[in-house]
Short mmCIF file of C-alpha atoms and ligand atoms in Angstrom, two decimals:
data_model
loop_
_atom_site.label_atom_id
_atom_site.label_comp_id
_atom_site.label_asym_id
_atom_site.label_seq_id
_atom_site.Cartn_x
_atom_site.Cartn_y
_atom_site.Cartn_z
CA UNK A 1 123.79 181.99 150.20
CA UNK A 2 120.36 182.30 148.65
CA UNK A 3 117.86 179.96 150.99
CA UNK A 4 116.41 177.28 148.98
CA UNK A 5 112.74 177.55 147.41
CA UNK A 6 110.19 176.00 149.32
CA UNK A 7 109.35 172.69 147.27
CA UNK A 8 106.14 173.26 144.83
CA UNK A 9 102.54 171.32 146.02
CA UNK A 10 102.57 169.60 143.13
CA UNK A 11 100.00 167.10 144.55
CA UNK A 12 97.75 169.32 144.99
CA UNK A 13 98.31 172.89 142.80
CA UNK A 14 97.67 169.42 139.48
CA UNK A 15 93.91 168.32 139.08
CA UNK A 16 95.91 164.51 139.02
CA UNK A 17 92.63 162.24 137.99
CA UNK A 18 94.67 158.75 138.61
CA UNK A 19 97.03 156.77 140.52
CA UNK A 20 99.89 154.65 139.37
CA UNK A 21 100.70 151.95 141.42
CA UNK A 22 104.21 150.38 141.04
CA UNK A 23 104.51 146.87 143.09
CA UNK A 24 107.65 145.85 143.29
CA UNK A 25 108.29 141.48 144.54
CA UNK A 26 104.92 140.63 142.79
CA UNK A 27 106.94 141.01 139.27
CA UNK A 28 109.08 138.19 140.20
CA UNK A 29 106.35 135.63 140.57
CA UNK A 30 106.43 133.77 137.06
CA UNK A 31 103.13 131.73 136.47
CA UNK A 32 101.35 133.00 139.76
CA UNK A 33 101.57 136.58 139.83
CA UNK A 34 98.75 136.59 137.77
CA UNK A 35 96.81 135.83 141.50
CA UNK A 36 99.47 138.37 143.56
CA UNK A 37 98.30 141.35 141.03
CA UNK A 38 94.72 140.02 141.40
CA UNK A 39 94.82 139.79 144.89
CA UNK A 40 96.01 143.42 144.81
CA UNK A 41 93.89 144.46 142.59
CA UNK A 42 91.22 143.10 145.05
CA UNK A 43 92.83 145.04 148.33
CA UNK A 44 93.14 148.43 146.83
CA UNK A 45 89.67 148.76 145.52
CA UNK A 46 88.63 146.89 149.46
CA UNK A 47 90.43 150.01 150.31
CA UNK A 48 88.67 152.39 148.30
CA UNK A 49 85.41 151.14 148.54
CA UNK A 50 83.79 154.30 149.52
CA UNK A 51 85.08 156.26 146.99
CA UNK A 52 84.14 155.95 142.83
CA UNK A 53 87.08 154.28 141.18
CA UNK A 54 87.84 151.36 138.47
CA UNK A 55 91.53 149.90 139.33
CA UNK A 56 92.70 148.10 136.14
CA UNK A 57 95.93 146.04 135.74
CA UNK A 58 98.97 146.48 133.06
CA UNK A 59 101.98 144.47 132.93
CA UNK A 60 104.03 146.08 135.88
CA UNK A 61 101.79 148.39 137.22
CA UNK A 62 97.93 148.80 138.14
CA UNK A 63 96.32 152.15 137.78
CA UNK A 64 93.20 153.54 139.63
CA UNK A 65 91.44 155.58 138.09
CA UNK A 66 89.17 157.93 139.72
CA UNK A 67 87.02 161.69 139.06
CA UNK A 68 89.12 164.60 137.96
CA UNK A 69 91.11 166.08 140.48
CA UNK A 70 90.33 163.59 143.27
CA UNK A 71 93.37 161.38 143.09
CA UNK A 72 95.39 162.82 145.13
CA UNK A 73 93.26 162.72 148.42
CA UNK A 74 93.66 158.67 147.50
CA UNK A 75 97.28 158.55 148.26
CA UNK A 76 97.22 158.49 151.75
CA UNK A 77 95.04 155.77 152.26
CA UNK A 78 96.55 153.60 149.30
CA UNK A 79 99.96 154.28 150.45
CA UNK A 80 99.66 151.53 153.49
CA UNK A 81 98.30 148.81 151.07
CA UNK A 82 100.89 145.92 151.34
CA UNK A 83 102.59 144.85 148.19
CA UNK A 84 102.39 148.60 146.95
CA UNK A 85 106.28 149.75 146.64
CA UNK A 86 105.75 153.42 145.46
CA UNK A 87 102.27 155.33 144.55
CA UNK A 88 102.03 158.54 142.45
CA UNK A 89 99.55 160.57 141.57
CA UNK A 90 98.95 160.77 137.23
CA UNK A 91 96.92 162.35 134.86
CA UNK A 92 95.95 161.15 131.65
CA UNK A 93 96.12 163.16 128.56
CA UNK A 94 95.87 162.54 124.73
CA UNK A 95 98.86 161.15 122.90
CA UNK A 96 99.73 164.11 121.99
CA UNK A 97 103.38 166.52 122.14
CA UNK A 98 101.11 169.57 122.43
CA UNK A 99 99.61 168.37 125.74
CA UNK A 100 102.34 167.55 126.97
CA UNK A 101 103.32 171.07 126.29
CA UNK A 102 100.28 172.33 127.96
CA UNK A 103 100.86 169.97 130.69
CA UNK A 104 104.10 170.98 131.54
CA UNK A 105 103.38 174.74 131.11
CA UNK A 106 100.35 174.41 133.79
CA UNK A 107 102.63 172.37 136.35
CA UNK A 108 105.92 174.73 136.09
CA UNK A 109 103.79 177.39 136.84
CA UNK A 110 102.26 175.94 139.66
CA UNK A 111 106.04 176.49 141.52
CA UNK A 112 107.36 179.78 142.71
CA UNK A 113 108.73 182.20 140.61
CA UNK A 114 112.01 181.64 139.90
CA UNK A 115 112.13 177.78 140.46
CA UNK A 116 114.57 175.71 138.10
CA UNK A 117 113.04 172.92 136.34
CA UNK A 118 113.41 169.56 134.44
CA UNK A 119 111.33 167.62 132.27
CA UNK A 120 111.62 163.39 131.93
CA UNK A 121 110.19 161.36 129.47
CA UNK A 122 109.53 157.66 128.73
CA UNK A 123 108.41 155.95 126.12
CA UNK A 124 106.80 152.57 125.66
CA UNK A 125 104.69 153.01 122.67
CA UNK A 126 107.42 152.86 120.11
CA UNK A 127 104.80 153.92 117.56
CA UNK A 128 105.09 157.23 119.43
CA UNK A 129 106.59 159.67 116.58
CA UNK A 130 109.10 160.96 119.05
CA UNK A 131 111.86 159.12 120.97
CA UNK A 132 111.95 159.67 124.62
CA UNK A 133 114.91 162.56 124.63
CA UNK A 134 113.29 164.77 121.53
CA UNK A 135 109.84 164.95 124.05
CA UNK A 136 112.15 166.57 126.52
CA UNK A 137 113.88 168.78 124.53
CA UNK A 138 110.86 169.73 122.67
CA UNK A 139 109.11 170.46 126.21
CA UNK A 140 111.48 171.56 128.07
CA UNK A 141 112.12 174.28 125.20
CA UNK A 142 108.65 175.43 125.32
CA UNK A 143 108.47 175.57 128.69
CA UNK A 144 111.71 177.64 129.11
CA UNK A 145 110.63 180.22 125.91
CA UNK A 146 107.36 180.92 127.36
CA UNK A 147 108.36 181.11 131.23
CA UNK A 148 112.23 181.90 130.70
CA UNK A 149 112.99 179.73 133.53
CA UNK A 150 116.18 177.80 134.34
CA UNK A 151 116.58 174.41 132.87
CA UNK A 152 118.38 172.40 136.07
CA UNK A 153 118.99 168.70 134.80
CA UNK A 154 120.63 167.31 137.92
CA UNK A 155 118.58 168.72 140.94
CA UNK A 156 115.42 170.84 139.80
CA UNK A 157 112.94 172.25 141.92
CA UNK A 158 110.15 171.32 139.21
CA UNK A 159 110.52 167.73 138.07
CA UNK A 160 107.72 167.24 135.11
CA UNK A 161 107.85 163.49 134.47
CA UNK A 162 105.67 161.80 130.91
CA UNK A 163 105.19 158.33 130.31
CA UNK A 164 104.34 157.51 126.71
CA UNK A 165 102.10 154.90 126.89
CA UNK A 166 100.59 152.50 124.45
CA UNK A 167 96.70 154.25 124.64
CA UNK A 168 97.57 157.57 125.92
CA UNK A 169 100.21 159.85 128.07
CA UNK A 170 100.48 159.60 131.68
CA UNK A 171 101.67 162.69 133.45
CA UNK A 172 103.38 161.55 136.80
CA UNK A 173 103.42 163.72 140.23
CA UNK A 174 105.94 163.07 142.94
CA UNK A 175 105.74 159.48 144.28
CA UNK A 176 104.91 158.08 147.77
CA UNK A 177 106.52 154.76 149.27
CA UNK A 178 104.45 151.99 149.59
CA UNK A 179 105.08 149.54 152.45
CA UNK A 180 106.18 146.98 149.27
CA UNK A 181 105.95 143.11 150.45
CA UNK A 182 103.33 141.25 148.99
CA UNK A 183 99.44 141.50 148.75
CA UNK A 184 97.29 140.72 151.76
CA UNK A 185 95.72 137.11 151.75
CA UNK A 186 98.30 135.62 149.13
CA UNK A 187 100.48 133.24 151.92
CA UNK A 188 97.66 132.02 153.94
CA UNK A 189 96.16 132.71 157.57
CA UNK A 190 97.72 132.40 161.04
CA UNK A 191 97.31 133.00 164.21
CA UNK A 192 99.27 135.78 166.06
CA UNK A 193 99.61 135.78 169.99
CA UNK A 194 98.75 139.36 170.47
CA UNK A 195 99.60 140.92 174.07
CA UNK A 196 99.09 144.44 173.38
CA UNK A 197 102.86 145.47 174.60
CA UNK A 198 104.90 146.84 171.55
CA UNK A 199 106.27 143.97 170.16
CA UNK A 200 103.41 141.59 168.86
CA UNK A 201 101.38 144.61 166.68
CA UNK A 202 104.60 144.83 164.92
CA UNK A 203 104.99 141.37 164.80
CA UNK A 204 101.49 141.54 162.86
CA UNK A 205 102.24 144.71 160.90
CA UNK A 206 105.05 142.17 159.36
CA UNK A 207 103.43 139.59 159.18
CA UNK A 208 100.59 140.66 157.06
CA UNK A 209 103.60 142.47 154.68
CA UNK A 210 104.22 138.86 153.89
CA UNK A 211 100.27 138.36 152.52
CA UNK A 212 99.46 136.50 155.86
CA UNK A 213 95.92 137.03 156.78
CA UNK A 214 96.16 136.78 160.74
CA UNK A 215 93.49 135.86 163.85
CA UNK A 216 94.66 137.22 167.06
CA UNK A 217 94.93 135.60 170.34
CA UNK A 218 94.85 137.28 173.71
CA UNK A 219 94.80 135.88 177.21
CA UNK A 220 93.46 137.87 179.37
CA UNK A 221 92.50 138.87 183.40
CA UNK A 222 89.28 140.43 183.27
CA UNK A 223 86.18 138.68 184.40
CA UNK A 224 84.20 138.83 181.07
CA UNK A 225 85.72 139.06 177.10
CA UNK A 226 83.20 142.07 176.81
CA UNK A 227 85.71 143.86 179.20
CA UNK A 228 88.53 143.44 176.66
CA UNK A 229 86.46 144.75 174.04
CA UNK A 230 86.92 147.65 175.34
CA UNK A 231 90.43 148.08 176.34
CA UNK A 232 93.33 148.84 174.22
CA UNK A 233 93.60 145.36 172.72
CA UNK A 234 90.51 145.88 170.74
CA UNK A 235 91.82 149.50 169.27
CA UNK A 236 95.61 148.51 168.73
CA UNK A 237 94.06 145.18 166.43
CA UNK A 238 92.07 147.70 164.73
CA UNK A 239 94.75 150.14 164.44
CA UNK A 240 96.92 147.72 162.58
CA UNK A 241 94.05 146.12 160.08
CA UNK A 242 92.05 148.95 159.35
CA UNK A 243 94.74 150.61 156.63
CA UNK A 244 94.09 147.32 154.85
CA UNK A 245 90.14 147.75 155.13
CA UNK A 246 89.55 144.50 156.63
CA UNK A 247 88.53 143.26 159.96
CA UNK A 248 89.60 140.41 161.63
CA UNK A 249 88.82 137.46 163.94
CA UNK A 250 89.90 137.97 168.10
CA UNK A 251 89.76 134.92 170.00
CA UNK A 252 90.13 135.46 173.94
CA UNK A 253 91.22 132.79 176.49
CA UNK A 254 90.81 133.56 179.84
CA UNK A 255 93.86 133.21 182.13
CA UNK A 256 91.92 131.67 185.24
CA UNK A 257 92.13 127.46 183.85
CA UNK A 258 95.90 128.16 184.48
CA UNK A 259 96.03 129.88 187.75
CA UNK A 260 93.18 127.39 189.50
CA UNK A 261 95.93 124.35 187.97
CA UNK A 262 98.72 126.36 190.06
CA UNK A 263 96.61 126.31 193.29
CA UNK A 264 98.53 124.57 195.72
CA UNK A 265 100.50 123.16 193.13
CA UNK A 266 104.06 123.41 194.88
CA UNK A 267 106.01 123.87 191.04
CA UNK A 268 109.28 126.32 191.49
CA UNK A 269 108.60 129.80 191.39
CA UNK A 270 110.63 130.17 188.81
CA UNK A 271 108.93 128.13 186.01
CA UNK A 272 105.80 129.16 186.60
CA UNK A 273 106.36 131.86 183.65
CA UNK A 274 107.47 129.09 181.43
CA UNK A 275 104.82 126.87 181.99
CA UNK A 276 102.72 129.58 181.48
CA UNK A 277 104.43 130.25 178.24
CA UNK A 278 103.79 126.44 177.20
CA UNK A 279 100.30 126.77 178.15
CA UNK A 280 99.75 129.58 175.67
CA UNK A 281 101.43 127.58 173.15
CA UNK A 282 99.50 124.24 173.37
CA UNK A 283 96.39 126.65 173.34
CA UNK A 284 96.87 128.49 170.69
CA UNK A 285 97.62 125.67 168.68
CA UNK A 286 94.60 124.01 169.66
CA UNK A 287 92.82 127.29 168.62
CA UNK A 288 94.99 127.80 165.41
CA UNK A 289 93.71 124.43 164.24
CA UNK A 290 90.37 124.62 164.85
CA UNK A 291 89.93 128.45 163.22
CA UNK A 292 92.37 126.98 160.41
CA UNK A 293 95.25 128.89 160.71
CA UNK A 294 98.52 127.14 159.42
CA UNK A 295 101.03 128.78 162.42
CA UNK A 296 101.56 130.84 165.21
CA UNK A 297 103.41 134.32 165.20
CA UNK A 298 104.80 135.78 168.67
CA UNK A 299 106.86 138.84 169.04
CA UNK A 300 109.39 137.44 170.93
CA UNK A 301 112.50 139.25 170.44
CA UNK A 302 115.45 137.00 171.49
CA UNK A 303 117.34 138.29 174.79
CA UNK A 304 114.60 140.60 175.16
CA UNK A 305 113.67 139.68 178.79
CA UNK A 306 114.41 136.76 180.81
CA UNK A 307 111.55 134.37 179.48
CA UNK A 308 113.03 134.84 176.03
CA UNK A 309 116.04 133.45 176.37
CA UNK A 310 117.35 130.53 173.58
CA UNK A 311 116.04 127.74 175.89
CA UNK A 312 112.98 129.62 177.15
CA UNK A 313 111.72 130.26 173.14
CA UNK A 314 112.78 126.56 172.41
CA UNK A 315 111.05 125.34 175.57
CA UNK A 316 107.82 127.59 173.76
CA UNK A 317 108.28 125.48 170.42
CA UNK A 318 108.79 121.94 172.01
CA UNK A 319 104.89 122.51 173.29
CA UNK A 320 103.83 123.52 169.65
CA UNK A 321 102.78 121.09 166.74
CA UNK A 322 102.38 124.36 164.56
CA UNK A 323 105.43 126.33 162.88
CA UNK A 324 105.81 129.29 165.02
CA UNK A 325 107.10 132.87 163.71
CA UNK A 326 108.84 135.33 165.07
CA UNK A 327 109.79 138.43 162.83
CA UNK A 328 111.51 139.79 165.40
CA UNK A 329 113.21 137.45 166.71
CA UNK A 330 116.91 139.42 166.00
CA UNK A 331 115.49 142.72 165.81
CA UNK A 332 117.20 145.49 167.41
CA UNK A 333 114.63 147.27 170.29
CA UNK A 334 114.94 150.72 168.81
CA UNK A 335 114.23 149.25 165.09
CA UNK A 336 110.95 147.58 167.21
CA UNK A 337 110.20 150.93 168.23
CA UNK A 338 110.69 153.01 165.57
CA UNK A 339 108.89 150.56 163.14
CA UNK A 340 105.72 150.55 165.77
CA UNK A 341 106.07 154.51 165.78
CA UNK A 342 105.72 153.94 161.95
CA UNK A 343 102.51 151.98 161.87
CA UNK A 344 101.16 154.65 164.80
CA UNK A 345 100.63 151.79 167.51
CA UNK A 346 103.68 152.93 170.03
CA UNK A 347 101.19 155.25 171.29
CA UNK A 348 98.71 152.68 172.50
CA UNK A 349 101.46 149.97 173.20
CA UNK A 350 103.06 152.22 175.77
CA UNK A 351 99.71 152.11 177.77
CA UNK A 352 99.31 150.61 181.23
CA UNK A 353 97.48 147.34 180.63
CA UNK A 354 97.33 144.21 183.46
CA UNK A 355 98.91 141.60 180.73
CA UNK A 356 98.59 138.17 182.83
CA UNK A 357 102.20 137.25 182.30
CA UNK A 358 102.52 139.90 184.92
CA UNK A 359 100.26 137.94 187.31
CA UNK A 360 102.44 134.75 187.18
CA UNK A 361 105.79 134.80 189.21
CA UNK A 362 108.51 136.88 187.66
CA UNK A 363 112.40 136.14 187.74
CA UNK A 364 111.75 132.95 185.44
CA UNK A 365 114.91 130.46 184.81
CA UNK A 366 116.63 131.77 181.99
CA UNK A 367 118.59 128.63 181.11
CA UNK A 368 115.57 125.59 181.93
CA UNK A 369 116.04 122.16 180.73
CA UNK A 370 113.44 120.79 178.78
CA UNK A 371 113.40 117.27 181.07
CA UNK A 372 113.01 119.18 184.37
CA UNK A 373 109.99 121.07 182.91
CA UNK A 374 108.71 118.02 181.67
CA UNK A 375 108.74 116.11 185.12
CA UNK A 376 107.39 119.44 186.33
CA UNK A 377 104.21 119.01 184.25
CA UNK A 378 104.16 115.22 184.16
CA UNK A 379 102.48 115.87 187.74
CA UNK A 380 100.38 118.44 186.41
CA UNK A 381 96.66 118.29 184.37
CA UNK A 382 98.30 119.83 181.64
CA UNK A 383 96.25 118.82 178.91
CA UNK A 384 92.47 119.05 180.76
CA UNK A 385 93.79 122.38 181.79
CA UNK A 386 94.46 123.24 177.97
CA UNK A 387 90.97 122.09 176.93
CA UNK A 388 89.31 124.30 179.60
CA UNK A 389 91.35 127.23 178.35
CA UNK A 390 89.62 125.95 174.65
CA UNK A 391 86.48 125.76 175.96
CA UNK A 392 86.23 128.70 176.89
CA UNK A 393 87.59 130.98 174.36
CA UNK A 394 85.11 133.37 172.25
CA UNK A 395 85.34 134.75 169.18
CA UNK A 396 84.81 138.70 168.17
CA UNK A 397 85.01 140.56 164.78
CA UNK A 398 87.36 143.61 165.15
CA UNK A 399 85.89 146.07 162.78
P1 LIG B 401 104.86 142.56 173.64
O1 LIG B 401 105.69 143.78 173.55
O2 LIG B 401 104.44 142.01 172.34
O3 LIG B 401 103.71 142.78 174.58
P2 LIG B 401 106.45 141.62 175.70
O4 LIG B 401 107.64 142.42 175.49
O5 LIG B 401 105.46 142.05 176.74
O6 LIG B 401 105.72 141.45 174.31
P3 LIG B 401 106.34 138.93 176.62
O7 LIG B 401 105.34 139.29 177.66
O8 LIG B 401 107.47 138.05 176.99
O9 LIG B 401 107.00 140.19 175.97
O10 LIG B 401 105.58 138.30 175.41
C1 LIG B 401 106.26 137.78 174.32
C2 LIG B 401 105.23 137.38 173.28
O11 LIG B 401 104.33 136.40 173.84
C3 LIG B 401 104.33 138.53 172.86
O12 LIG B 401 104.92 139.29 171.83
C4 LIG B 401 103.11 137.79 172.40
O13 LIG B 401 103.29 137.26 171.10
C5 LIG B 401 103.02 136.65 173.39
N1 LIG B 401 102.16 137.04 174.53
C6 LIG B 401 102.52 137.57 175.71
N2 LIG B 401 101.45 137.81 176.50
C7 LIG B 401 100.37 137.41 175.80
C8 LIG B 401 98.95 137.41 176.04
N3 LIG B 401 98.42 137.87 177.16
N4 LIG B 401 98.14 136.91 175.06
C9 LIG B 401 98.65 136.45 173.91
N5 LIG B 401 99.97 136.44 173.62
C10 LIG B 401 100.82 136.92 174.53
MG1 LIG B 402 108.46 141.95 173.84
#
């Protein structure tokens, strides 16, 4: 059997001086997606702001335009914009059949001798003279008499896609998935408990795919915040914001309030994690309502480990007067990990970092009842412990 031809570079062998950018949930929005495409609109060119484009908006679609021959180095960086279901690379030509022609003559031979080949047209200007399946004939035919190639309609090596449009013809390269989900900034901010393991920057990655904006949270060991600004924490925030060209807001607690309470406090050993865990929660709350953020999101993945047990995460909520997310909660680990592969944090999740659950007793009760923790704190200074923990938080800008 013949081997296969090597697919053609069409993204780069076609000076491509656009970008079409297909969203997909935002065209379900009725009387607000005027503010998703706008918000959008707003992200990509946040994105891009280095680089010399205009992005404009059409019914079901928003196209950047950009120099000649430049669009394609775009795609990467557009590609991670949330909201964004599929990107590809265009080129605009006259609203004409004989560029179209010329088009499509340029781009087949672009491909390897010898490649099939298949041209698709579609047409929304119905003033167009020609309906969608006369453009293909008519270029297809051209193509084929001046190359003699192979017409392949099912699987062709060469796929040359038009799109008649009202003002002028788009020429479409292959197309790139987008993340999809909806613009960043459109549902609202929260605040997302961020421990650097793998879990909570995916829990952010997903997060922000539903148009959340997010602050992060981080209790921490060291003796000064500076000291976290430079560990992996820092990078793995930036990691999963940057794609999206913004920075965002870090708020560190440090863990000591919590461990001078537990001094000579003679609590079980095995609810110290818990109570822990419920000290994080009436904390970030605290913090969440004072930076304005609307709820908390964990990445607490249900039967995970012990402390995240049915009763453990309930326990977690009872302490909260915020909603509190958890996207994913019934997540499979290897779905976790692939997904964080994905978004290129696994890498720095997987490094060695002193987290301060590890400081507090491990082997918590995995089935607690709320009263007994209750009567555990009742003798505890819960609350002046809490606004210590408040006091002393600081705020950074992760650029
Ligand atoms: P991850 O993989 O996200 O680090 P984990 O597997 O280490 O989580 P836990 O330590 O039980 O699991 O943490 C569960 C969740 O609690 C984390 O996803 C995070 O949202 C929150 N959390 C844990 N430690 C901290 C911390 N030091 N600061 C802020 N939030 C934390
Ligand atoms: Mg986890």
């Amino acid at each position: 059997m013949a081997n296969p031809l090597p697919a053609p570079d069409l993204l780069h062998a076609i000076p491509w001086d656009a970008l079409l950018i297909h969203f997909s949930e935002i065209a379900l929005k009725g009387g607000n997606r005027h503010r998703f495409v706008e918000a959008l609109q707003n992200n990509i060119q946040r994105v891009l702001r280095d680089d010399p484009v205009k992005v404009s908006a059409y019914h079901d679609r928003l196209i950047v335009t950009t120099q000649q021959g430049s669009a394609a180095a775009l795609i990467e960086k557009v590609s991670h914009i949330f909201g964004i279901s599929a990107v590809s690379p265009v080129r605009l030509l006259p609203s004409t059949v004989d560029a179209m022609r010329t088009a499509a003559l340029e781009t087949y031979r672009a491909a390897p001798p010898g490649a099939t080949f298949a041209v698709r047209a579609k047409r929304s200007n119905k003033r167009f003279p020609m309906t969608s399946s006369q453009i293909q004939f008519e270029v297809g035919g051209y193509v084929k008499e001046q190359t003699d190639a192979t017409v392949c309609l099912g699987c062709p090596d060469v796929l040359i896609k038009f799109r008649v449009s009202d003002n002028c013809i788009y020429q479409e390269g292959p197309a790139v998935q987008g993340p999809a989900g909806l613009p960043l900034g459109v549902s609202g901010r929260v605040l997302t408990l961020f421990s650097g393991g793998i879990d909570s920057p995916v829990a952010a990655w997903m997060t922000m795919k539903r148009g959340c904006t997010t602050d992060y949270l981080h209790f921490h060991t060291y003796p000064s915040p500076e000291q976290v600004l430079h560990s992996k924490i820092y990078s793995l925030i930036r990691d999963v914001i940057a794609p999206q060209g913004r920075s965002a807001r870090l708020i560190l607690v440090p863990y000591h309030p919590f461990e001078e309470m537990l001094l000579g406090s003679t609590i079980p050993q095995e609810y110290e994690l818990i109570l822990f865990r419920r000290f994080m929660a009436r904390t970030a709350c605290a913090l969440a309502r004072k930076n304005r953020c609307a709820a908390l999101v964990t990445g607490d993945n249900l039967g995970q480990v012990a402390s995240q047990t049915l009763e453990n995460l309930s326990a977690f909520d009872q302490a909260c007067d915020l909603p509190v997310f958890r996207p994913l909660v019934m997540a499979n680990k290897n779905d976790i990990i692939d997904l964080a592969k994905k978004i290129s944090t696994f890498a720095a999740s997987v490094e060695p970092y002193k987290d301060c659950c590890s400081l507090v007793a491990r082997g918590p009760q995995t089935h607690p009842r709320l009263v007994t923790i209750q009567r555990i704190e009742s003798t505890m200074p819960i609350a002046e412990t809490v606004e210590t923990a408040v006091q002393a938080a600081t705020i950074h800008e992760v650029e």
